[in-house]
Coordinates of C-alpha atoms in Angstrom, one line a residue:
M47 CA 80.7 -58.0 46.8
T48 CA 82.8 -59.0 43.9
S49 CA 81.3 -61.6 41.6
T50 CA 83.2 -64.4 39.8
D51 CA 82.4 -62.6 36.5
D52 CA 83.9 -59.4 37.8
I53 CA 87.1 -61.2 38.9
G54 CA 87.3 -62.9 35.5
R55 CA 86.9 -59.5 33.7
Q56 CA 89.6 -58.0 35.9
D57 CA 92.0 -60.9 35.2
G58 CA 91.2 -60.6 31.5
G59 CA 92.0 -56.9 31.7
V60 CA 95.4 -57.6 33.2
R61 CA 96.1 -60.1 30.5
R62 CA 95.0 -57.7 27.8
F63 CA 97.2 -55.0 29.3
L64 CA 100.2 -57.3 29.4
A65 CA 99.6 -58.5 25.8
D66 CA 99.3 -54.9 24.6
Q67 CA 102.1 -53.3 26.6
L68 CA 104.7 -56.0 27.3
R69 CA 106.5 -55.4 24.0
N70 CA 106.7 -51.7 24.7
I71 CA 107.6 -51.9 28.4
A72 CA 110.3 -54.6 28.3
P73 CA 112.6 -52.8 25.7
V74 CA 112.4 -49.4 27.5
F75 CA 113.2 -51.1 30.8
T76 CA 116.1 -52.9 29.2
L77 CA 117.4 -49.6 27.8
L78 CA 117.2 -47.8 31.2
V79 CA 119.0 -50.7 32.9
L80 CA 121.8 -50.8 30.4
V81 CA 122.3 -47.0 30.5
A82 CA 122.4 -47.1 34.3
F83 CA 124.8 -50.0 34.4
F84 CA 127.3 -48.7 31.9
A85 CA 127.1 -45.1 33.4
F86 CA 128.1 -46.7 36.8
A87 CA 130.7 -49.0 35.3
S88 CA 132.5 -46.5 33.1
P89 CA 132.9 -42.7 33.7
S90 CA 133.5 -42.1 30.0
F91 CA 130.2 -43.7 28.9
F92 CA 127.6 -41.1 30.1
T93 CA 128.9 -38.1 28.1
V94 CA 127.4 -36.0 25.3
A95 CA 130.4 -37.0 23.0
N96 CA 129.7 -40.7 23.6
A97 CA 126.0 -40.2 23.0
M98 CA 126.8 -38.8 19.6
N99 CA 129.1 -41.7 19.0
I100 CA 126.3 -44.2 19.8
A101 CA 124.0 -42.3 17.4
S102 CA 126.6 -42.4 14.7
Q103 CA 127.2 -46.1 15.2
V104 CA 123.6 -47.0 14.8
S105 CA 122.7 -44.6 12.0
I106 CA 123.4 -46.9 9.1
T107 CA 121.6 -49.8 10.8
G108 CA 118.7 -47.4 11.6
I109 CA 118.1 -46.7 7.9
I110 CA 118.0 -50.4 7.1
A111 CA 115.7 -51.0 10.1
V112 CA 113.2 -48.5 8.8
G113 CA 112.5 -50.6 5.8
L114 CA 112.5 -53.8 7.8
T115 CA 109.9 -52.3 10.2
F116 CA 107.5 -51.9 7.3
V117 CA 108.1 -55.5 6.2
I118 CA 107.8 -57.1 9.6
L119 CA 104.6 -55.1 10.4
T120 CA 103.0 -57.0 7.5
A121 CA 104.1 -60.3 9.0
E122 CA 106.7 -60.8 6.3
I123 CA 110.5 -60.9 6.5
D124 CA 113.4 -59.6 4.3
L125 CA 116.7 -61.4 4.6
S126 CA 118.2 -59.6 1.6
V127 CA 118.7 -56.1 3.3
A128 CA 122.4 -56.5 4.1
A129 CA 123.3 -58.0 0.8
I130 CA 121.4 -55.3 -1.1
A131 CA 123.2 -52.6 1.0
N132 CA 126.5 -54.2 0.0
A133 CA 125.6 -54.5 -3.6
I134 CA 124.4 -50.9 -3.9
G135 CA 127.4 -49.6 -2.1
I136 CA 129.6 -51.4 -4.6
T137 CA 127.4 -50.3 -7.5
V138 CA 127.8 -46.6 -6.7
A139 CA 131.6 -47.2 -6.5
F140 CA 131.4 -49.0 -9.8
F141 CA 130.0 -45.9 -11.4
T142 CA 132.7 -43.7 -10.0
L143 CA 136.2 -43.2 -11.3
Q144 CA 138.6 -45.2 -9.0
P145 CA 142.4 -44.6 -8.4
D146 CA 144.9 -46.3 -10.7
Y147 CA 145.9 -48.7 -8.1
V148 CA 142.3 -50.1 -7.8
N149 CA 142.2 -52.9 -10.3
I150 CA 138.5 -52.8 -11.2
A151 CA 137.1 -52.5 -14.7
N152 CA 134.3 -50.0 -14.0
V153 CA 132.1 -47.5 -15.8
P154 CA 132.8 -44.0 -14.4
L155 CA 129.8 -41.6 -14.8
P156 CA 129.0 -38.1 -13.5
G157 CA 128.1 -38.1 -9.9
V158 CA 124.4 -37.4 -10.2
I159 CA 123.9 -40.0 -12.9
A160 CA 125.8 -42.6 -10.8
V161 CA 123.5 -42.0 -7.9
V162 CA 120.4 -42.1 -10.0
L163 CA 121.4 -45.4 -11.6
T164 CA 122.3 -46.8 -8.3
L165 CA 119.0 -45.9 -6.8
L166 CA 117.3 -47.5 -9.8
S167 CA 119.3 -50.6 -9.1
C168 CA 118.0 -51.0 -5.5
F169 CA 114.5 -50.2 -6.8
A170 CA 115.0 -53.2 -9.2
F171 CA 116.0 -55.4 -6.3
G172 CA 112.8 -54.4 -4.5
C173 CA 110.6 -55.0 -7.6
L174 CA 112.2 -58.5 -8.0
T175 CA 111.4 -59.4 -4.4
A176 CA 107.9 -58.0 -4.7
F177 CA 107.2 -59.9 -7.9
G178 CA 108.4 -63.2 -6.4
V179 CA 106.4 -62.8 -3.2
T180 CA 103.1 -61.3 -4.5
R181 CA 102.8 -62.6 -8.1
I182 CA 104.6 -66.0 -8.0
G183 CA 103.6 -66.7 -4.4
I184 CA 107.1 -67.5 -3.1
P185 CA 107.2 -67.1 0.7
S186 CA 109.2 -64.0 1.6
F187 CA 111.7 -65.9 3.7
I188 CA 112.7 -68.0 0.6
M189 CA 112.4 -65.2 -1.9
T190 CA 114.5 -62.8 0.0
L191 CA 117.1 -65.5 0.6
A192 CA 117.3 -65.9 -3.2
V193 CA 117.6 -62.2 -3.7
M194 CA 120.3 -62.1 -1.0
Q195 CA 122.3 -64.6 -3.1
I196 CA 121.7 -62.6 -6.3
A197 CA 122.9 -59.4 -4.6
N198 CA 126.0 -61.1 -3.2
G199 CA 126.7 -62.3 -6.8
V200 CA 126.4 -58.8 -8.1
S201 CA 128.8 -57.6 -5.5
A202 CA 131.4 -60.3 -6.3
L203 CA 131.0 -59.7 -10.0
L204 CA 131.6 -55.9 -9.8
V205 CA 134.6 -55.8 -7.5
R206 CA 136.1 -59.3 -8.0
G207 CA 137.7 -59.3 -4.6
Q208 CA 139.1 -55.8 -4.9
I209 CA 138.4 -52.7 -2.8
A210 CA 137.0 -49.4 -4.2
Y211 CA 137.7 -46.1 -2.4
N212 CA 136.1 -43.3 -4.5
F213 CA 132.4 -42.3 -4.5
P214 CA 130.3 -39.4 -5.9
D215 CA 130.7 -36.2 -4.0
I216 CA 127.2 -36.2 -2.6
V217 CA 127.6 -39.7 -1.3
H218 CA 130.9 -38.8 0.3
Y219 CA 129.4 -35.7 1.8
L220 CA 126.4 -37.4 3.4
G221 CA 128.3 -40.5 4.5
A222 CA 131.6 -39.2 5.8
T223 CA 131.2 -35.5 6.9
S224 CA 129.4 -33.6 9.7
I225 CA 127.5 -30.3 10.1
F226 CA 127.7 -28.4 13.4
G227 CA 129.4 -31.4 14.9
I228 CA 126.6 -33.9 13.9
R229 CA 127.3 -36.5 11.3
W230 CA 125.1 -36.4 8.3
T231 CA 124.4 -40.1 8.6
I232 CA 122.6 -39.3 11.9
I233 CA 120.5 -36.6 10.3
V234 CA 119.6 -38.8 7.3
C235 CA 118.6 -41.6 9.7
L236 CA 116.4 -39.3 11.7
I237 CA 114.8 -38.0 8.5
F238 CA 114.0 -41.6 7.5
L239 CA 112.7 -42.5 11.0
G240 CA 110.5 -39.3 11.0
V241 CA 109.0 -39.8 7.6
A242 CA 108.4 -43.5 8.3
H243 CA 106.7 -42.7 11.6
F244 CA 104.5 -40.1 9.8
V245 CA 103.5 -42.6 7.1
L246 CA 102.7 -45.4 9.4
T247 CA 100.8 -43.2 11.9
Y248 CA 99.0 -40.6 9.8
T249 CA 98.4 -42.0 6.3
R250 CA 96.0 -44.5 4.8
F251 CA 99.0 -46.5 3.5
G252 CA 100.2 -46.8 7.1
R253 CA 96.8 -48.0 8.3
Y254 CA 96.8 -50.6 5.5
V255 CA 100.2 -51.9 6.6
Y256 CA 98.9 -52.5 10.1
M257 CA 95.7 -54.1 8.7
V258 CA 97.6 -56.5 6.5
G259 CA 99.8 -57.5 9.3
G260 CA 97.1 -57.8 11.9
N261 CA 94.6 -59.8 9.9
R262 CA 95.3 -60.3 6.2
E263 CA 91.9 -62.0 5.5
A264 CA 90.0 -59.2 7.1
A265 CA 92.0 -56.6 5.2
E266 CA 91.1 -58.3 1.9
Y267 CA 87.4 -58.3 2.9
S268 CA 87.7 -54.6 3.7
G269 CA 88.9 -53.9 0.1
V270 CA 92.6 -53.5 0.8
N271 CA 94.9 -54.6 -2.0
V272 CA 97.0 -56.8 0.1
R273 CA 99.4 -57.8 -2.7
A274 CA 100.1 -54.1 -3.5
I275 CA 100.8 -53.3 0.2
I276 CA 103.2 -56.2 0.5
A277 CA 104.9 -55.3 -2.8
A278 CA 105.2 -51.7 -1.6
V279 CA 106.9 -52.6 1.7
M280 CA 109.4 -54.9 -0.1
I281 CA 110.3 -52.0 -2.4
I282 CA 110.6 -49.6 0.6
S283 CA 112.9 -52.1 2.4
A284 CA 115.2 -52.4 -0.7
M285 CA 115.3 -48.6 -1.1
C286 CA 116.2 -48.1 2.5
S287 CA 118.9 -50.7 2.3
G288 CA 120.2 -49.1 -0.9
V289 CA 120.5 -45.7 0.7
A290 CA 122.2 -47.2 3.8
G291 CA 124.6 -49.0 1.5
M292 CA 125.6 -45.9 -0.4
L293 CA 126.1 -43.9 2.8
G294 CA 127.7 -46.8 4.5
V295 CA 130.6 -47.2 2.1
A296 CA 131.4 -43.6 2.4
Y297 CA 131.1 -43.9 6.2
F298 CA 133.6 -46.8 6.2
G299 CA 135.8 -45.2 3.5
S300 CA 135.7 -48.2 1.1
A301 CA 133.4 -50.6 -0.7
Q302 CA 134.2 -54.3 -0.7
Q303 CA 132.5 -57.7 -0.6
N304 CA 130.7 -58.9 2.6
Q305 CA 131.1 -55.5 4.2
F306 CA 127.5 -55.3 5.5
D307 CA 127.1 -59.0 6.5
T308 CA 126.5 -58.2 10.2
F309 CA 123.9 -55.6 9.4
L310 CA 121.2 -58.2 8.7
L311 CA 121.2 -59.4 12.3
D312 CA 121.6 -55.9 13.7
A313 CA 118.7 -54.5 11.7
I314 CA 116.3 -57.4 12.5
A315 CA 117.4 -57.3 16.1
A316 CA 116.7 -53.5 16.3
V317 CA 113.1 -54.0 15.1
V318 CA 112.4 -57.1 17.2
V319 CA 114.2 -56.0 20.4
G320 CA 112.3 -52.7 20.2
G321 CA 109.0 -54.6 20.4
T322 CA 107.6 -54.8 16.9
S323 CA 105.7 -58.1 16.6
L324 CA 107.1 -60.8 14.3
F325 CA 103.5 -61.8 13.7
G326 CA 102.6 -58.4 12.2
G327 CA 100.3 -55.6 13.0
R328 CA 101.9 -54.4 16.3
G329 CA 104.8 -52.0 16.8
G330 CA 106.2 -49.2 14.7
I331 CA 109.0 -46.8 14.3
G332 CA 109.0 -45.8 18.0
N333 CA 109.8 -49.4 18.9
T334 CA 112.5 -49.5 16.3
I335 CA 114.1 -46.4 17.8
V336 CA 114.2 -48.0 21.2
G337 CA 115.6 -51.2 19.7
L338 CA 118.4 -49.2 18.0
L339 CA 119.3 -47.5 21.2
V340 CA 119.3 -50.8 23.1
L341 CA 121.8 -52.3 20.6
G342 CA 123.8 -49.1 20.4
V343 CA 124.1 -48.7 24.1
L344 CA 124.9 -52.4 24.5
N345 CA 127.7 -52.5 21.9
N346 CA 129.2 -49.2 22.9
G347 CA 128.9 -49.9 26.7
L348 CA 130.6 -53.3 26.3
D349 CA 133.5 -51.5 24.6
H350 CA 133.8 -49.1 27.5
V351 CA 134.0 -51.8 30.1
Q352 CA 136.6 -53.6 27.9
I353 CA 134.8 -56.9 27.8
D354 CA 136.0 -59.9 25.8
S355 CA 134.9 -59.5 22.1
F356 CA 133.7 -63.1 21.9
L357 CA 131.6 -62.6 25.1
K358 CA 130.2 -59.5 23.5
I359 CA 128.7 -61.6 20.7
L360 CA 127.2 -64.0 23.2
I361 CA 125.6 -61.2 25.2
R362 CA 124.0 -59.7 22.1
G363 CA 122.7 -63.1 21.1
L364 CA 121.1 -63.6 24.6
I365 CA 119.5 -60.1 24.4
L366 CA 118.0 -61.0 21.1
L367 CA 116.8 -64.4 22.4
I368 CA 115.1 -62.7 25.4
A369 CA 113.4 -60.2 23.0
L370 CA 112.1 -63.1 20.9
I371 CA 110.7 -64.8 24.0
V372 CA 108.9 -61.6 25.0
N373 CA 107.6 -61.2 21.5
V374 CA 106.2 -64.7 21.3
Y375 CA 104.9 -64.6 24.9
A376 CA 103.0 -61.4 24.1
Q377 CA 101.4 -63.0 21.1
V378 CA 100.4 -66.0 23.1
L379 CA 98.7 -63.7 25.7
R380 CA 96.8 -62.0 22.9
E381 CA 95.6 -65.3 21.4
T382 CA 94.6 -66.8 24.7
G383 CA 93.0 -63.6 26.0
P384 CA 89.5 -63.5 27.5
Q385 CA 86.8 -64.7 25.3
T386 CA 83.4 -63.0 25.2
D387 CA 80.2 -64.9 24.8

């Protein structure tokens, strides 16, 4: 005979399962439905060539999303990622000799030096964000909004409305060429995803990231240097954005203002749609990969069925809204779960 307590425990177990797995199940289910629908709607969708095309399309966003995953896992946010990517892409062009018809007063340097200085620039952006958030105490939302404006100002100052076309050879090679039919941007993205997964899953730093996001006060009592962890993830985010910016300008073939504006929403959507909690401490790179695939399949599939471009924007917004609802609902389930006496 089942007692009331047993029924309560069973109900609590179901709620706990939903709270723990809803963020993981919903994105995978969404991905499978999208793939099945577009494969049925368009014969040209479900091919190896198109799969490679989808991977190429999300590769730059994926590198940015890696850094954002670290930030969101600590229950922070970084709104400067797209602006930093844009500024860094322009910076690497600024340090490269441009054609005569490009009317930009720049400082041409040898390729290796140009890349090193550019990487130092995105490191500086990360340090600025980290200092504002951890030392001054500015909320990450406001601080990264300010850094976004600073990065946009750097972009405008360096190119002054012009378009740059030349980049260091290594940047051009990794951003615009392929090896064995696979674009280097895909390979670089996979490396970033793999390293980030290893760090978050198998290192002490990764455990601290989850601890800070899951319960910041408990992490402090456990001896975790919370400010150092938050500073580190902000720098990681800026560095990922910088690398994405350098490869991105080579991928697109030019560097110009506002080139990466749409990447902010895309990167955040990839992390959130994949199931990483906006409240910190839950999710990871596996979720981000699923989120990237959902967005990639959605964007690519809508092109294959030749849907109205304005309706495409609306559908993406609805997908993000649904992901946010699932994210918040999962958090509510966790907070209102069964209480033990």
